[in-house]
JSON list of N, CA and C in Angstrom, two decimals:
[
{"chain": "A", "resi": 1, "resn": "UNK", "atom": "N", "xyz": [0.18, -17.97, 2.43]},
{"chain": "A", "resi": 1, "resn": "UNK", "atom": "CA", "xyz": [-0.55, -18.90, 3.51]},
{"chain": "A", "resi": 1, "resn": "UNK", "atom": "C", "xyz": [0.82, -19.44, 4.02]},
{"chain": "A", "resi": 2, "resn": "UNK", "atom": "N", "xyz": [1.03, -19.54, 5.40]},
{"chain": "A", "resi": 2, "resn": "UNK", "atom": "CA", "xyz": [2.02, -20.31, 6.24]},
{"chain": "A", "resi": 2, "resn": "UNK", "atom": "C", "xyz": [1.58, -21.73, 6.17]},
{"chain": "A", "resi": 3, "resn": "UNK", "atom": "N", "xyz": [2.58, -22.59, 6.22]},
{"chain": "A", "resi": 3, "resn": "UNK", "atom": "CA", "xyz": [2.40, -23.85, 6.34]},
{"chain": "A", "resi": 3, "resn": "UNK", "atom": "C", "xyz": [1.58, -24.46, 7.62]},
{"chain": "A", "resi": 4, "resn": "UNK", "atom": "N", "xyz": [1.67, -23.73, 8.74]},
{"chain": "A", "resi": 4, "resn": "UNK", "atom": "CA", "xyz": [1.04, -23.92, 9.92]},
{"chain": "A", "resi": 4, "resn": "UNK", "atom": "C", "xyz": [-0.39, -23.39, 9.93]},
{"chain": "A", "resi": 5, "resn": "UNK", "atom": "N", "xyz": [-0.80, -22.79, 8.87]},
{"chain": "A", "resi": 5, "resn": "UNK", "atom": "CA", "xyz": [-2.04, -22.18, 8.72]},
{"chain": "A", "resi": 5, "resn": "UNK", "atom": "C", "xyz": [-2.86, -22.78, 7.37]},
{"chain": "A", "resi": 6, "resn": "UNK", "atom": "N", "xyz": [-3.09, -24.06, 7.36]},
{"chain": "A", "resi": 6, "resn": "UNK", "atom": "CA", "xyz": [-3.86, -24.56, 5.98]},
{"chain": "A", "resi": 6, "resn": "UNK", "atom": "C", "xyz": [-5.10, -24.71, 6.03]},
{"chain": "A", "resi": 7, "resn": "UNK", "atom": "N", "xyz": [-5.65, -24.68, 4.96]},
{"chain": "A", "resi": 7, "resn": "UNK", "atom": "CA", "xyz": [-7.19, -24.87, 4.82]},
{"chain": "A", "resi": 7, "resn": "UNK", "atom": "C", "xyz": [-7.42, -26.25, 4.03]},
{"chain": "A", "resi": 8, "resn": "UNK", "atom": "N", "xyz": [-8.46, -26.92, 4.28]},
{"chain": "A", "resi": 8, "resn": "UNK", "atom": "CA", "xyz": [-8.95, -27.92, 3.61]},
{"chain": "A", "resi": 8, "resn": "UNK", "atom": "C", "xyz": [-10.34, -28.20, 3.54]},
{"chain": "A", "resi": 9, "resn": "UNK", "atom": "N", "xyz": [-10.96, -28.68, 2.55]},
{"chain": "A", "resi": 9, "resn": "UNK", "atom": "CA", "xyz": [-12.42, -29.10, 2.45]},
{"chain": "A", "resi": 9, "resn": "UNK", "atom": "C", "xyz": [-12.47, -30.42, 2.41]},
{"chain": "A", "resi": 10, "resn": "UNK", "atom": "N", "xyz": [-13.25, -30.98, 3.46]},
{"chain": "A", "resi": 10, "resn": "UNK", "atom": "CA", "xyz": [-13.48, -32.37, 3.55]},
{"chain": "A", "resi": 10, "resn": "UNK", "atom": "C", "xyz": [-14.89, -32.57, 3.00]},
{"chain": "A", "resi": 11, "resn": "UNK", "atom": "N", "xyz": [-15.16, -33.40, 2.26]},
{"chain": "A", "resi": 11, "resn": "UNK", "atom": "CA", "xyz": [-16.39, -33.87, 1.44]},
{"chain": "A", "resi": 11, "resn": "UNK", "atom": "C", "xyz": [-16.82, -35.25, 2.30]},
{"chain": "A", "resi": 12, "resn": "UNK", "atom": "N", "xyz": [-17.98, -35.17, 2.88]},
{"chain": "A", "resi": 12, "resn": "UNK", "atom": "CA", "xyz": [-18.31, -36.18, 3.67]},
{"chain": "A", "resi": 12, "resn": "UNK", "atom": "C", "xyz": [-19.55, -36.87, 3.18]},
{"chain": "A", "resi": 13, "resn": "UNK", "atom": "N", "xyz": [-19.65, -38.11, 3.09]},
{"chain": "A", "resi": 13, "resn": "UNK", "atom": "CA", "xyz": [-20.95, -39.05, 2.59]},
{"chain": "A", "resi": 13, "resn": "UNK", "atom": "C", "xyz": [-21.40, -39.55, 4.06]},
{"chain": "A", "resi": 14, "resn": "UNK", "atom": "N", "xyz": [-22.70, -39.67, 4.30]},
{"chain": "A", "resi": 14, "resn": "UNK", "atom": "CA", "xyz": [-23.25, -40.23, 5.47]},
{"chain": "A", "resi": 14, "resn": "UNK", "atom": "C", "xyz": [-24.33, -41.33, 5.00]},
{"chain": "A", "resi": 15, "resn": "UNK", "atom": "N", "xyz": [-24.79, -42.14, 6.03]},
{"chain": "A", "resi": 15, "resn": "UNK", "atom": "CA", "xyz": [-25.80, -42.92, 5.81]},
{"chain": "A", "resi": 15, "resn": "UNK", "atom": "C", "xyz": [-27.10, -42.08, 5.55]},
{"chain": "A", "resi": 16, "resn": "UNK", "atom": "N", "xyz": [-28.02, -42.70, 4.86]},
{"chain": "A", "resi": 16, "resn": "UNK", "atom": "CA", "xyz": [-29.48, -42.12, 4.48]},
{"chain": "A", "resi": 16, "resn": "UNK", "atom": "C", "xyz": [-29.91, -41.72, 5.67]},
{"chain": "A", "resi": 17, "resn": "UNK", "atom": "N", "xyz": [-30.36, -40.47, 5.66]},
{"chain": "A", "resi": 17, "resn": "UNK", "atom": "CA", "xyz": [-31.06, -39.68, 6.96]},
{"chain": "A", "resi": 17, "resn": "UNK", "atom": "C", "xyz": [-30.23, -39.38, 7.96]},
{"chain": "A", "resi": 18, "resn": "UNK", "atom": "N", "xyz": [-29.01, -39.62, 7.71]},
{"chain": "A", "resi": 18, "resn": "UNK", "atom": "CA", "xyz": [-28.28, -39.17, 9.19]},
{"chain": "A", "resi": 18, "resn": "UNK", "atom": "C", "xyz": [-27.32, -37.76, 8.98]},
{"chain": "A", "resi": 19, "resn": "UNK", "atom": "N", "xyz": [-27.59, -36.91, 7.80]},
{"chain": "A", "resi": 19, "resn": "UNK", "atom": "CA", "xyz": [-27.03, -35.83, 7.92]},
{"chain": "A", "resi": 19, "resn": "UNK", "atom": "C", "xyz": [-27.16, -34.83, 9.02]},
{"chain": "A", "resi": 20, "resn": "UNK", "atom": "N", "xyz": [-28.46, -34.69, 9.60]},
{"chain": "A", "resi": 20, "resn": "UNK", "atom": "CA", "xyz": [-28.57, -33.76, 10.75]},
{"chain": "A", "resi": 20, "resn": "UNK", "atom": "C", "xyz": [-27.77, -34.27, 11.97]},
{"chain": "A", "resi": 21, "resn": "UNK", "atom": "N", "xyz": [-27.86, -35.48, 12.15]},
{"chain": "A", "resi": 21, "resn": "UNK", "atom": "CA", "xyz": [-27.05, -36.36, 13.19]},
{"chain": "A", "resi": 21, "resn": "UNK", "atom": "C", "xyz": [-25.46, -36.03, 13.12]},
{"chain": "A", "resi": 22, "resn": "UNK", "atom": "N", "xyz": [-24.99, -36.35, 12.00]},
{"chain": "A", "resi": 22, "resn": "UNK", "atom": "CA", "xyz": [-23.80, -35.99, 11.92]},
{"chain": "A", "resi": 22, "resn": "UNK", "atom": "C", "xyz": [-23.28, -34.53, 12.02]},
{"chain": "A", "resi": 23, "resn": "UNK", "atom": "N", "xyz": [-24.10, -33.81, 11.44]},
{"chain": "A", "resi": 23, "resn": "UNK", "atom": "CA", "xyz": [-23.75, -32.16, 11.41]},
{"chain": "A", "resi": 23, "resn": "UNK", "atom": "C", "xyz": [-23.74, -31.62, 13.11]},
{"chain": "A", "resi": 24, "resn": "UNK", "atom": "N", "xyz": [-24.62, -32.29, 13.94]},
{"chain": "A", "resi": 24, "resn": "UNK", "atom": "CA", "xyz": [-24.58, -31.91, 15.39]},
{"chain": "A", "resi": 24, "resn": "UNK", "atom": "C", "xyz": [-23.29, -32.48, 15.97]},
{"chain": "A", "resi": 25, "resn": "UNK", "atom": "N", "xyz": [-22.76, -33.76, 15.41]},
{"chain": "A", "resi": 25, "resn": "UNK", "atom": "CA", "xyz": [-21.31, -34.08, 15.94]},
{"chain": "A", "resi": 25, "resn": "UNK", "atom": "C", "xyz": [-20.41, -33.28, 15.70]},
{"chain": "A", "resi": 26, "resn": "UNK", "atom": "N", "xyz": [-20.40, -32.78, 14.57]},
{"chain": "A", "resi": 26, "resn": "UNK", "atom": "CA", "xyz": [-19.40, -32.06, 13.85]},
{"chain": "A", "resi": 26, "resn": "UNK", "atom": "C", "xyz": [-19.25, -30.81, 14.67]},
{"chain": "A", "resi": 27, "resn": "UNK", "atom": "N", "xyz": [-20.50, -30.07, 14.90]},
{"chain": "A", "resi": 27, "resn": "UNK", "atom": "CA", "xyz": [-20.69, -28.79, 15.43]},
{"chain": "A", "resi": 27, "resn": "UNK", "atom": "C", "xyz": [-19.97, -28.79, 16.82]},
{"chain": "A", "resi": 28, "resn": "UNK", "atom": "N", "xyz": [-19.49, -30.01, 17.54]},
{"chain": "A", "resi": 28, "resn": "UNK", "atom": "CA", "xyz": [-18.95, -29.91, 18.58]},
{"chain": "A", "resi": 28, "resn": "UNK", "atom": "C", "xyz": [-17.30, -29.81, 18.59]},
{"chain": "A", "resi": 29, "resn": "UNK", "atom": "N", "xyz": [-16.80, -29.98, 17.28]},
{"chain": "A", "resi": 29, "resn": "UNK", "atom": "CA", "xyz": [-15.39, -30.15, 17.05]},
{"chain": "A", "resi": 29, "resn": "UNK", "atom": "C", "xyz": [-14.95, -28.88, 16.46]},
{"chain": "A", "resi": 30, "resn": "UNK", "atom": "N", "xyz": [-15.07, -27.85, 17.22]},
{"chain": "A", "resi": 30, "resn": "UNK", "atom": "CA", "xyz": [-14.71, -26.28, 16.65]},
{"chain": "A", "resi": 30, "resn": "UNK", "atom": "C", "xyz": [-13.34, -26.14, 16.60]},
{"chain": "A", "resi": 31, "resn": "UNK", "atom": "N", "xyz": [-12.47, -26.87, 17.04]},
{"chain": "A", "resi": 31, "resn": "UNK", "atom": "CA", "xyz": [-11.11, -26.31, 17.25]},
{"chain": "A", "resi": 31, "resn": "UNK", "atom": "C", "xyz": [-10.62, -25.90, 15.92]},
{"chain": "A", "resi": 32, "resn": "UNK", "atom": "N", "xyz": [-10.93, -26.88, 14.90]},
{"chain": "A", "resi": 32, "resn": "UNK", "atom": "CA", "xyz": [-10.30, -26.43, 13.45]},
{"chain": "A", "resi": 32, "resn": "UNK", "atom": "C", "xyz": [-11.31, -26.68, 12.32]},
{"chain": "A", "resi": 33, "resn": "UNK", "atom": "N", "xyz": [-12.68, -27.05, 12.78]},
{"chain": "A", "resi": 33, "resn": "UNK", "atom": "CA", "xyz": [-13.71, -26.95, 12.04]},
{"chain": "A", "resi": 33, "resn": "UNK", "atom": "C", "xyz": [-14.25, -25.49, 11.69]},
{"chain": "A", "resi": 34, "resn": "UNK", "atom": "N", "xyz": [-14.20, -24.75, 10.55]},
{"chain": "A", "resi": 34, "resn": "UNK", "atom": "CA", "xyz": [-14.47, -23.61, 10.46]},
{"chain": "A", "resi": 34, "resn": "UNK", "atom": "C", "xyz": [-15.86, -23.35, 9.89]},
{"chain": "A", "resi": 35, "resn": "UNK", "atom": "N", "xyz": [-16.47, -24.26, 9.15]},
{"chain": "A", "resi": 35, "resn": "UNK", "atom": "CA", "xyz": [-17.77, -24.18, 8.63]},
{"chain": "A", "resi": 35, "resn": "UNK", "atom": "C", "xyz": [-18.31, -25.49, 8.16]},
{"chain": "A", "resi": 36, "resn": "UNK", "atom": "N", "xyz": [-19.54, -25.70, 8.37]},
{"chain": "A", "resi": 36, "resn": "UNK", "atom": "CA", "xyz": [-20.28, -26.93, 8.07]},
{"chain": "A", "resi": 36, "resn": "UNK", "atom": "C", "xyz": [-21.18, -26.64, 7.05]},
{"chain": "A", "resi": 37, "resn": "UNK", "atom": "N", "xyz": [-21.43, -27.18, 6.07]},
{"chain": "A", "resi": 37, "resn": "UNK", "atom": "CA", "xyz": [-22.52, -27.24, 5.09]},
{"chain": "A", "resi": 37, "resn": "UNK", "atom": "C", "xyz": [-23.12, -28.34, 4.75]},
{"chain": "A", "resi": 38, "resn": "UNK", "atom": "N", "xyz": [-24.32, -28.61, 4.50]},
{"chain": "A", "resi": 38, "resn": "UNK", "atom": "CA", "xyz": [-25.13, -29.73, 4.07]},
{"chain": "A", "resi": 38, "resn": "UNK", "atom": "C", "xyz": [-25.20, -29.42, 2.70]},
{"chain": "A", "resi": 39, "resn": "UNK", "atom": "N", "xyz": [-24.88, -30.27, 1.79]},
{"chain": "A", "resi": 39, "resn": "UNK", "atom": "CA", "xyz": [-24.54, -29.88, 0.37]},
{"chain": "A", "resi": 39, "resn": "UNK", "atom": "C", "xyz": [-25.16, -31.01, -0.49]},
{"chain": "A", "resi": 40, "resn": "UNK", "atom": "N", "xyz": [-25.42, -30.57, -1.90]},
{"chain": "A", "resi": 40, "resn": "UNK", "atom": "CA", "xyz": [-25.94, -31.74, -2.85]},
{"chain": "A", "resi": 40, "resn": "UNK", "atom": "C", "xyz": [-24.79, -32.05, -3.89]},
{"chain": "A", "resi": 41, "resn": "UNK", "atom": "N", "xyz": [-24.81, -33.23, -4.33]},
{"chain": "A", "resi": 41, "resn": "UNK", "atom": "CA", "xyz": [-23.78, -33.70, -5.17]},
{"chain": "A", "resi": 41, "resn": "UNK", "atom": "C", "xyz": [-23.36, -35.00, -4.57]},
{"chain": "A", "resi": 42, "resn": "UNK", "atom": "N", "xyz": [-22.11, -35.40, -4.97]},
{"chain": "A", "resi": 42, "resn": "UNK", "atom": "CA", "xyz": [-21.58, -36.74, -4.47]},
{"chain": "A", "resi": 42, "resn": "UNK", "atom": "C", "xyz": [-21.29, -36.85, -2.87]},
{"chain": "A", "resi": 43, "resn": "UNK", "atom": "N", "xyz": [-21.31, -35.76, -2.28]},
{"chain": "A", "resi": 43, "resn": "UNK", "atom": "CA", "xyz": [-21.05, -35.53, -0.75]},
{"chain": "A", "resi": 43, "resn": "UNK", "atom": "C", "xyz": [-22.66, -35.00, -0.16]},
{"chain": "A", "resi": 44, "resn": "UNK", "atom": "N", "xyz": [-22.72, -35.46, 1.11]},
{"chain": "A", "resi": 44, "resn": "UNK", "atom": "CA", "xyz": [-23.87, -34.91, 1.70]},
{"chain": "A", "resi": 44, "resn": "UNK", "atom": "C", "xyz": [-23.46, -33.64, 2.57]},
{"chain": "A", "resi": 45, "resn": "UNK", "atom": "N", "xyz": [-22.19, -33.60, 3.41]},
{"chain": "A", "resi": 45, "resn": "UNK", "atom": "CA", "xyz": [-21.82, -32.60, 4.09]},
{"chain": "A", "resi": 45, "resn": "UNK", "atom": "C", "xyz": [-20.37, -32.09, 3.75]},
{"chain": "A", "resi": 46, "resn": "UNK", "atom": "N", "xyz": [-20.10, -30.81, 3.62]},
{"chain": "A", "resi": 46, "resn": "UNK", "atom": "CA", "xyz": [-18.90, -30.28, 3.32]},
{"chain": "A", "resi": 46, "resn": "UNK", "atom": "C", "xyz": [-18.44, -29.58, 4.63]},
{"chain": "A", "resi": 47, "resn": "UNK", "atom": "N", "xyz": [-17.10, -29.82, 5.02]},
{"chain": "A", "resi": 47, "resn": "UNK", "atom": "CA", "xyz": [-16.54, -29.12, 6.18]},
{"chain": "A", "resi": 47, "resn": "UNK", "atom": "C", "xyz": [-15.31, -28.40, 5.68]},
{"chain": "A", "resi": 48, "resn": "UNK", "atom": "N", "xyz": [-15.08, -27.13, 6.15]},
{"chain": "A", "resi": 48, "resn": "UNK", "atom": "CA", "xyz": [-13.94, -26.42, 5.94]},
{"chain": "A", "resi": 48, "resn": "UNK", "atom": "C", "xyz": [-13.14, -26.55, 7.13]},
{"chain": "A", "resi": 49, "resn": "UNK", "atom": "N", "xyz": [-11.97, -26.84, 7.19]},
{"chain": "A", "resi": 49, "resn": "UNK", "atom": "CA", "xyz": [-10.91, -27.04, 8.06]},
{"chain": "A", "resi": 49, "resn": "UNK", "atom": "C", "xyz": [-9.92, -26.09, 8.19]},
{"chain": "A", "resi": 50, "resn": "UNK", "atom": "N", "xyz": [-9.21, -25.54, 9.07]},
{"chain": "A", "resi": 50, "resn": "UNK", "atom": "CA", "xyz": [-8.22, -24.84, 9.22]},
{"chain": "A", "resi": 50, "resn": "UNK", "atom": "C", "xyz": [-7.23, -25.08, 10.35]},
{"chain": "A", "resi": 51, "resn": "UNK", "atom": "N", "xyz": [-6.03, -25.41, 9.92]},
{"chain": "A", "resi": 51, "resn": "UNK", "atom": "CA", "xyz": [-5.12, -25.63, 10.94]},
{"chain": "A", "resi": 51, "resn": "UNK", "atom": "C", "xyz": [-3.82, -26.31, 10.34]},
{"chain": "A", "resi": 52, "resn": "UNK", "atom": "N", "xyz": [-2.93, -26.65, 11.27]},
{"chain": "A", "resi": 52, "resn": "UNK", "atom": "CA", "xyz": [-1.59, -27.19, 10.34]},
{"chain": "A", "resi": 52, "resn": "UNK", "atom": "C", "xyz": [-1.85, -28.79, 9.99]},
{"chain": "A", "resi": 53, "resn": "UNK", "atom": "N", "xyz": [-1.20, -29.27, 9.32]},
{"chain": "A", "resi": 53, "resn": "UNK", "atom": "CA", "xyz": [-1.55, -30.60, 8.48]},
{"chain": "A", "resi": 53, "resn": "UNK", "atom": "C", "xyz": [-1.85, -31.62, 9.55]},
{"chain": "A", "resi": 54, "resn": "UNK", "atom": "N", "xyz": [-1.06, -31.55, 10.73]},
{"chain": "A", "resi": 54, "resn": "UNK", "atom": "CA", "xyz": [-1.22, -32.57, 11.66]},
{"chain": "A", "resi": 54, "resn": "UNK", "atom": "C", "xyz": [-2.63, -32.60, 12.25]},
{"chain": "A", "resi": 55, "resn": "UNK", "atom": "N", "xyz": [-3.15, -31.42, 12.62]},
{"chain": "A", "resi": 55, "resn": "UNK", "atom": "CA", "xyz": [-4.36, -31.15, 13.02]},
{"chain": "A", "resi": 55, "resn": "UNK", "atom": "C", "xyz": [-5.52, -31.48, 12.08]},
{"chain": "A", "resi": 56, "resn": "UNK", "atom": "N", "xyz": [-5.23, -31.07, 10.76]},
{"chain": "A", "resi": 56, "resn": "UNK", "atom": "CA", "xyz": [-6.19, -31.33, 9.74]},
{"chain": "A", "resi": 56, "resn": "UNK", "atom": "C", "xyz": [-6.52, -33.11, 9.59]},
{"chain": "A", "resi": 57, "resn": "UNK", "atom": "N", "xyz": [-5.24, -33.77, 9.69]},
{"chain": "A", "resi": 57, "resn": "UNK", "atom": "CA", "xyz": [-5.13, -35.03, 9.64]},
{"chain": "A", "resi": 57, "resn": "UNK", "atom": "C", "xyz": [-5.71, -35.85, 10.65]},
{"chain": "A", "resi": 58, "resn": "UNK", "atom": "N", "xyz": [-5.44, -35.38, 11.88]},
{"chain": "A", "resi": 58, "resn": "UNK", "atom": "CA", "xyz": [-6.14, -35.84, 13.26]},
{"chain": "A", "resi": 58, "resn": "UNK", "atom": "C", "xyz": [-7.65, -35.65, 13.09]},
{"chain": "A", "resi": 59, "resn": "UNK", "atom": "N", "xyz": [-8.11, -34.80, 12.50]},
{"chain": "A", "resi": 59, "resn": "UNK", "atom": "CA", "xyz": [-9.59, -34.29, 12.49]},
{"chain": "A", "resi": 59, "resn": "UNK", "atom": "C", "xyz": [-10.19, -35.07, 11.45]},
{"chain": "A", "resi": 60, "resn": "UNK", "atom": "N", "xyz": [-9.59, -35.43, 10.15]},
{"chain": "A", "resi": 60, "resn": "UNK", "atom": "CA", "xyz": [-10.37, -36.42, 9.34]},
{"chain": "A", "resi": 60, "resn": "UNK", "atom": "C", "xyz": [-10.21, -37.76, 9.83]},
{"chain": "A", "resi": 61, "resn": "UNK", "atom": "N", "xyz": [-9.00, -38.27, 10.65]},
{"chain": "A", "resi": 61, "resn": "UNK", "atom": "CA", "xyz": [-9.17, -39.69, 11.20]},
{"chain": "A", "resi": 61, "resn": "UNK", "atom": "C", "xyz": [-10.21, -39.52, 12.23]},
{"chain": "A", "resi": 62, "resn": "UNK", "atom": "N", "xyz": [-10.44, -38.58, 13.03]},
{"chain": "A", "resi": 62, "resn": "UNK", "atom": "CA", "xyz": [-11.55, -38.41, 13.86]},
{"chain": "A", "resi": 62, "resn": "UNK", "atom": "C", "xyz": [-12.87, -38.69, 13.50]},
{"chain": "A", "resi": 63, "resn": "UNK", "atom": "N", "xyz": [-13.06, -37.86, 12.23]},
{"chain": "A", "resi": 63, "resn": "UNK", "atom": "CA", "xyz": [-14.28, -38.03, 11.33]},
{"chain": "A", "resi": 63, "resn": "UNK", "atom": "C", "xyz": [-14.67, -39.44, 11.07]},
{"chain": "A", "resi": 64, "resn": "UNK", "atom": "N", "xyz": [-13.72, -40.21, 10.75]},
{"chain": "A", "resi": 64, "resn": "UNK", "atom": "CA", "xyz": [-14.02, -41.78, 10.24]},
{"chain": "A", "resi": 64, "resn": "UNK", "atom": "C", "xyz": [-14.27, -42.67, 11.37]},
{"chain": "A", "resi": 65, "resn": "UNK", "atom": "N", "xyz": [-14.33, -42.07, 12.56]},
{"chain": "A", "resi": 65, "resn": "UNK", "atom": "CA", "xyz": [-14.86, -42.83, 14.05]},
{"chain": "A", "resi": 65, "resn": "UNK", "atom": "C", "xyz": [-16.33, -42.49, 14.18]},
{"chain": "A", "resi": 66, "resn": "UNK", "atom": "N", "xyz": [-16.95, -41.84, 13.51]},
{"chain": "A", "resi": 66, "resn": "UNK", "atom": "CA", "xyz": [-18.42, -41.43, 13.60]},
{"chain": "A", "resi": 66, "resn": "UNK", "atom": "C", "xyz": [-19.04, -42.30, 12.79]},
{"chain": "A", "resi": 67, "resn": "UNK", "atom": "N", "xyz": [-19.90, -43.22, 13.45]},
{"chain": "A", "resi": 67, "resn": "UNK", "atom": "CA", "xyz": [-20.40, -44.51, 12.73]},
{"chain": "A", "resi": 67, "resn": "UNK", "atom": "C", "xyz": [-21.32, -44.33, 11.61]},
{"chain": "A", "resi": 68, "resn": "UNK", "atom": "N", "xyz": [-22.02, -43.05, 11.57]},
{"chain": "A", "resi": 68, "resn": "UNK", "atom": "CA", "xyz": [-22.90, -42.69, 10.34]},
{"chain": "A", "resi": 68, "resn": "UNK", "atom": "C", "xyz": [-22.21, -42.10, 9.30]},
{"chain": "A", "resi": 69, "resn": "UNK", "atom": "N", "xyz": [-20.82, -41.87, 9.26]},
{"chain": "A", "resi": 69, "resn": "UNK", "atom": "CA", "xyz": [-20.14, -41.53, 8.26]},
{"chain": "A", "resi": 69, "resn": "UNK", "atom": "C", "xyz": [-19.57, -42.62, 7.50]},
{"chain": "A", "resi": 70, "resn": "UNK", "atom": "N", "xyz": [-19.93, -42.48, 6.03]},
{"chain": "A", "resi": 70, "resn": "UNK", "atom": "CA", "xyz": [-19.59, -43.53, 5.28]},
{"chain": "A", "resi": 70, "resn": "UNK", "atom": "C", "xyz": [-18.21, -43.49, 4.54]},
{"chain": "A", "resi": 71, "resn": "UNK", "atom": "N", "xyz": [-18.09, -42.24, 4.10]},
{"chain": "A", "resi": 71, "resn": "UNK", "atom": "CA", "xyz": [-16.79, -41.98, 3.36]},
{"chain": "A", "resi": 71, "resn": "UNK", "atom": "C", "xyz": [-16.26, -40.65, 3.40]},
{"chain": "A", "resi": 72, "resn": "UNK", "atom": "N", "xyz": [-15.23, -40.20, 3.49]},
{"chain": "A", "resi": 72, "resn": "UNK", "atom": "CA", "xyz": [-14.61, -38.76, 3.39]},
{"chain": "A", "resi": 72, "resn": "UNK", "atom": "C", "xyz": [-13.68, -38.59, 2.19]},
{"chain": "A", "resi": 73, "resn": "UNK", "atom": "N", "xyz": [-13.47, -37.46, 1.81]},
{"chain": "A", "resi": 73, "resn": "UNK", "atom": "CA", "xyz": [-12.54, -37.07, 0.80]},
{"chain": "A", "resi": 73, "resn": "UNK", "atom": "C", "xyz": [-12.03, -35.65, 1.12]},
{"chain": "A", "resi": 74, "resn": "UNK", "atom": "N", "xyz": [-10.75, -35.50, 1.40]},
{"chain": "A", "resi": 74, "resn": "UNK", "atom": "CA", "xyz": [-10.17, -34.22, 1.77]},
{"chain": "A", "resi": 74, "resn": "UNK", "atom": "C", "xyz": [-9.38, -33.53, 0.79]},
{"chain": "A", "resi": 75, "resn": "UNK", "atom": "N", "xyz": [-9.75, -32.33, 0.31]},
{"chain": "A", "resi": 75, "resn": "UNK", "atom": "CA", "xyz": [-9.14, -31.62, -0.57]},
{"chain": "A", "resi": 75, "resn": "UNK", "atom": "C", "xyz": [-8.23, -30.42, 0.24]},
{"chain": "A", "resi": 76, "resn": "UNK", "atom": "N", "xyz": [-6.98, -30.50, 0.06]},
{"chain": "A", "resi": 76, "resn": "UNK", "atom": "CA", "xyz": [-6.10, -29.70, 0.95]},
{"chain": "A", "resi": 76, "resn": "UNK", "atom": "C", "xyz": [-5.84, -28.51, -0.28]},
{"chain": "A", "resi": 77, "resn": "UNK", "atom": "N", "xyz": [-5.98, -27.28, 0.46]},
{"chain": "A", "resi": 77, "resn": "UNK", "atom": "CA", "xyz": [-5.50, -25.99, -0.51]},
{"chain": "A", "resi": 77, "resn": "UNK", "atom": "C", "xyz": [-4.03, -25.88, -0.57]},
{"chain": "A", "resi": 78, "resn": "UNK", "atom": "N", "xyz": [-3.80, -25.70, -1.88]},
{"chain": "A", "resi": 78, "resn": "UNK", "atom": "CA", "xyz": [-2.43, -25.38, -2.41]},
{"chain": "A", "resi": 78, "resn": "UNK", "atom": "C", "xyz": [-2.16, -24.07, -2.71]},
{"chain": "A", "resi": 79, "resn": "UNK", "atom": "N", "xyz": [-0.91, -23.57, -2.80]},
{"chain": "A", "resi": 79, "resn": "UNK", "atom": "CA", "xyz": [-0.67, -22.19, -3.42]},
{"chain": "A", "resi": 79, "resn": "UNK", "atom": "C", "xyz": [-0.20, -22.54, -4.84]},
{"chain": "A", "resi": 80, "resn": "UNK", "atom": "N", "xyz": [-0.55, -21.80, -5.96]},
{"chain": "A", "resi": 80, "resn": "UNK", "atom": "CA", "xyz": [-0.05, -22.12, -7.14]},
{"chain": "A", "resi": 80, "resn": "UNK", "atom": "C", "xyz": [0.12, -20.88, -7.80]},
{"chain": "A", "resi": 81, "resn": "UNK", "atom": "N", "xyz": [1.23, -20.74, -8.39]},
{"chain": "A", "resi": 81, "resn": "UNK", "atom": "CA", "xyz": [1.75, -19.24, -9.10]},
{"chain": "A", "resi": 81, "resn": "UNK", "atom": "C", "xyz": [1.30, -19.57, -10.26]},
{"chain": "A", "resi": 82, "resn": "UNK", "atom": "N", "xyz": [0.10, -19.01, -10.88]},
{"chain": "A", "resi": 82, "resn": "UNK", "atom": "CA", "xyz": [-0.30, -18.90, -12.16]},
{"chain": "A", "resi": 82, "resn": "UNK", "atom": "C", "xyz": [0.25, -17.92, -13.26]},
{"chain": "A", "resi": 83, "resn": "UNK", "atom": "N", "xyz": [1.19, -17.06, -12.59]},
{"chain": "A", "resi": 83, "resn": "UNK", "atom": "CA", "xyz": [1.97, -15.95, -13.27]},
{"chain": "A", "resi": 83, "resn": "UNK", "atom": "C", "xyz": [0.84, -14.76, -13.69]},
{"chain": "A", "resi": 84, "resn": "UNK", "atom": "N", "xyz": [-0.13, -14.58, -13.15]},
{"chain": "A", "resi": 84, "resn": "UNK", "atom": "CA", "xyz": [-1.16, -13.61, -13.47]},
{"chain": "A", "resi": 84, "resn": "UNK", "atom": "C", "xyz": [-0.66, -12.19, -12.96]}
]
């Protein structure tokens, strides 16, 4: 994977009953948003992002401007040589 082509998983928690509203907003951000999933667990929505680090950072900052989003947690993919 090249540094200009990174992937990240953003876990998003939303206000109760607002998952559908937030998903519709996220669907409009198609530049680096590759997949959106409503999930169970500590997050309500999972978003797969793909782009350079500045694009990913900018998108996560943009997510925080959506009033129904309570928290985000972004997990950036890294390359690890496990020696297999």
